[in-house]
Amino acid sequence: MTDYRYPRQKICGVWILVVGVAMFLLMIKNASASPNPVPFAIVYVLGMIWQLSPRTRKRLSVGEGSPRQRLFSNLSMAVLAVLIFLSFAVTQHTYGDIASLPAVRTLWLGILISVALHFFMFIPVHGKMMAILGVVLLVNAGAGLLLPAMPLDVVFVLDGIIKIVVGAILIRISPTDF
């Protein structure tokens, strides 16, 4: 199976599923009623460590990614970092006080839009499901931005469900077994 076009698709599926579950943790609020990113960050970092471990990669991949796939993976992470930085900068410029609830909402929606956009660069790495994931997540976060009455928790839950479903599909279509 080393000629499979997307050798790390199952790892990606599990990773996206983990992040989908972690999205529900953003419904935990801190003292200022903002989403508390700490529980989310703990699950996110543990998931990242798991997916990058050589043992995981050996067990759940059907080979190495191509140089082109590695390039797109690295570029997508750089694009994500730039877009998240821009989300912070725009929110700071727009609201001044980045800790106010409207600013926090805008910031989180900007981050979710950034994440949605970075998935498009993963199409050559993990297949067309990345395009579907990017579009659906972009619509969800965009709706949250355009519909101020839509609770941020609804956006988080929908984002989590979308990621869980797409992660499960990627796991299912990958040729490797657990």
Coordinates of C-alpha atoms in Angstrom, one line a residue:
M1 CA 0.0 0.0 0.0
T2 CA 3.0 2.4 -0.2
D3 CA 1.6 3.8 -3.4
Y4 CA -1.5 5.2 -1.8
R5 CA -1.8 8.9 -2.8
Y6 CA -2.5 10.2 0.8
P7 CA -0.3 8.1 3.1
R8 CA -1.1 10.0 6.3
Q9 CA -4.9 10.3 5.8
K10 CA -5.8 8.2 8.8
I11 CA -3.5 10.2 11.1
C12 CA -5.2 13.4 9.8
G13 CA -8.6 11.9 10.4
V14 CA -7.8 11.1 14.0
W15 CA -6.2 14.5 14.5
I16 CA -9.3 16.4 13.1
L17 CA -11.6 14.2 15.2
V18 CA -9.6 15.1 18.3
V19 CA -9.7 18.8 17.5
G20 CA -13.4 18.5 16.9
V21 CA -13.9 17.1 20.4
A22 CA -11.7 19.8 21.8
M23 CA -13.9 22.4 20.2
F24 CA -16.6 21.5 22.8
L25 CA -14.2 22.5 25.6
L26 CA -14.4 26.1 24.4
M27 CA -17.9 26.2 25.9
I28 CA -16.2 26.3 29.3
K29 CA -16.0 30.0 30.3
N30 CA -13.5 31.9 32.3
A31 CA -14.3 34.5 34.9
S32 CA -15.1 37.2 32.3
A33 CA -17.6 34.8 30.5
S34 CA -15.2 34.4 27.6
P35 CA -14.3 31.0 26.2
N36 CA -11.5 29.5 28.3
P37 CA -8.8 28.3 25.9
V38 CA -6.8 26.3 28.5
P39 CA -8.8 23.0 28.4
F40 CA -9.0 23.3 24.6
A41 CA -5.2 24.0 24.4
I42 CA -4.4 21.0 26.6
V43 CA -6.3 18.6 24.3
Y44 CA -4.9 20.3 21.2
V45 CA -1.3 20.0 22.3
L46 CA -1.7 16.4 23.4
G47 CA -3.3 15.6 20.1
M48 CA -0.5 17.4 18.2
I49 CA 2.2 15.5 20.2
W50 CA 0.4 12.2 19.4
Q51 CA 0.0 12.9 15.7
L52 CA 3.7 14.0 15.3
S53 CA 5.2 11.0 17.1
P54 CA 7.2 8.6 15.0
R55 CA 5.3 5.7 16.5
T56 CA 1.9 7.1 15.4
R57 CA 3.3 7.8 12.0
K58 CA 4.8 4.4 11.6
R59 CA 1.6 2.6 12.8
L60 CA -1.1 4.7 11.0
S61 CA 0.5 5.8 7.7
V62 CA 1.0 3.8 4.6
G63 CA 4.3 5.6 3.8
E64 CA 6.0 8.9 3.7
G65 CA 4.4 12.0 2.2
S66 CA 6.0 13.2 -1.0
P67 CA 8.2 16.3 -1.0
R68 CA 5.3 18.3 -2.5
Q69 CA 3.0 17.1 0.3
R70 CA 5.6 18.1 2.9
L71 CA 5.9 21.5 1.2
F72 CA 2.1 22.1 1.3
S73 CA 1.9 20.9 4.9
N74 CA 4.6 23.4 6.0
L75 CA 3.1 26.2 3.9
S76 CA -0.4 25.6 5.3
M77 CA 1.0 25.9 8.8
A78 CA 2.8 29.1 7.9
V79 CA -0.4 30.5 6.4
L80 CA -2.3 29.6 9.5
A81 CA 0.1 31.4 11.7
V82 CA 0.0 34.5 9.6
L83 CA -3.8 34.5 9.4
I84 CA -4.2 34.0 13.1
F85 CA -1.8 36.9 13.7
L86 CA -3.9 39.0 11.4
S87 CA -7.0 38.0 13.3
F88 CA -5.4 39.3 16.5
A89 CA -4.2 42.5 14.7
V90 CA -7.6 43.3 13.1
T91 CA -9.4 42.6 16.4
Q92 CA -7.0 44.8 18.3
H93 CA -7.3 47.6 15.7
T94 CA -11.1 47.4 15.6
Y95 CA -11.9 47.1 19.3
G96 CA -8.8 48.4 21.1
D97 CA -9.6 46.3 24.2
I98 CA -9.1 42.8 23.0
A99 CA -10.6 41.4 26.2
S100 CA -14.1 42.8 25.6
L101 CA -16.7 40.2 24.8
P102 CA -17.4 41.6 21.2
A103 CA -13.6 41.5 20.6
V104 CA -13.3 38.0 21.9
R105 CA -16.1 36.9 19.7
T106 CA -14.6 38.5 16.6
L107 CA -11.1 37.1 17.5
W108 CA -12.5 33.5 17.8
L109 CA -14.4 33.8 14.6
G110 CA -11.3 35.1 12.9
I111 CA -9.3 32.2 14.2
L112 CA -11.9 29.8 13.0
I113 CA -11.9 31.4 9.5
S114 CA -8.1 31.2 9.5
V115 CA -8.3 27.4 10.3
A116 CA -10.9 26.9 7.6
L117 CA -8.8 28.6 5.0
H118 CA -5.6 26.7 5.9
F119 CA -7.4 23.4 5.2
F120 CA -7.5 24.2 1.5
M121 CA -3.7 24.0 1.3
F122 CA -4.0 20.4 2.6
I123 CA -5.9 19.2 -0.5
P124 CA -2.7 17.8 -2.1
V125 CA -1.7 16.2 1.2
H126 CA -5.0 14.5 2.4
G127 CA -7.4 14.7 -0.5
K128 CA -10.6 16.5 -1.6
M129 CA -12.2 16.0 1.9
M130 CA -10.0 19.0 3.0
A131 CA -11.8 21.2 0.5
I132 CA -15.2 20.1 1.8
L133 CA -14.0 20.6 5.4
G134 CA -12.6 24.1 4.5
V135 CA -15.9 25.2 2.8
V136 CA -18.2 23.9 5.5
L137 CA -16.1 25.4 8.3
L138 CA -15.8 28.7 6.4
V139 CA -19.6 28.9 6.1
N140 CA -20.0 28.1 9.8
A141 CA -17.5 30.7 11.0
G142 CA -18.8 33.2 8.4
A143 CA -22.3 32.8 9.6
G144 CA -21.1 33.5 13.1
L145 CA -19.5 36.7 11.9
L146 CA -22.4 37.8 9.8
L147 CA -25.1 36.9 12.3
P148 CA -24.2 38.6 15.6
A149 CA -27.2 37.1 17.3
M150 CA -25.8 33.6 16.7
P151 CA -24.2 32.5 20.0
L152 CA -20.5 31.7 19.7
D153 CA -21.1 28.4 21.5
V154 CA -23.3 27.4 18.6
V155 CA -20.4 28.1 16.2
F156 CA -18.1 26.1 18.4
V157 CA -20.5 23.1 18.6
L158 CA -21.1 23.1 14.8
D159 CA -17.4 23.4 14.2
G160 CA -16.7 20.5 16.5
I161 CA -19.4 18.3 14.9
I162 CA -18.1 19.1 11.4
K163 CA -14.6 18.2 12.3
I164 CA -15.7 15.0 14.1
V165 CA -17.7 13.9 11.0
V166 CA -14.9 14.7 8.5
G167 CA -12.3 13.1 10.8
A168 CA -14.4 9.9 10.9
I169 CA -14.8 9.9 7.1
L170 CA -11.0 10.3 6.7
I171 CA -10.4 7.4 9.1
R172 CA -12.9 5.3 7.2
I173 CA -11.6 5.9 3.7
S174 CA -7.9 5.5 4.7
P175 CA -6.5 2.1 3.8
T176 CA -4.7 1.5 7.1
D177 CA -6.1 -0.3 10.1
F178 CA -5.7 0.6 13.8

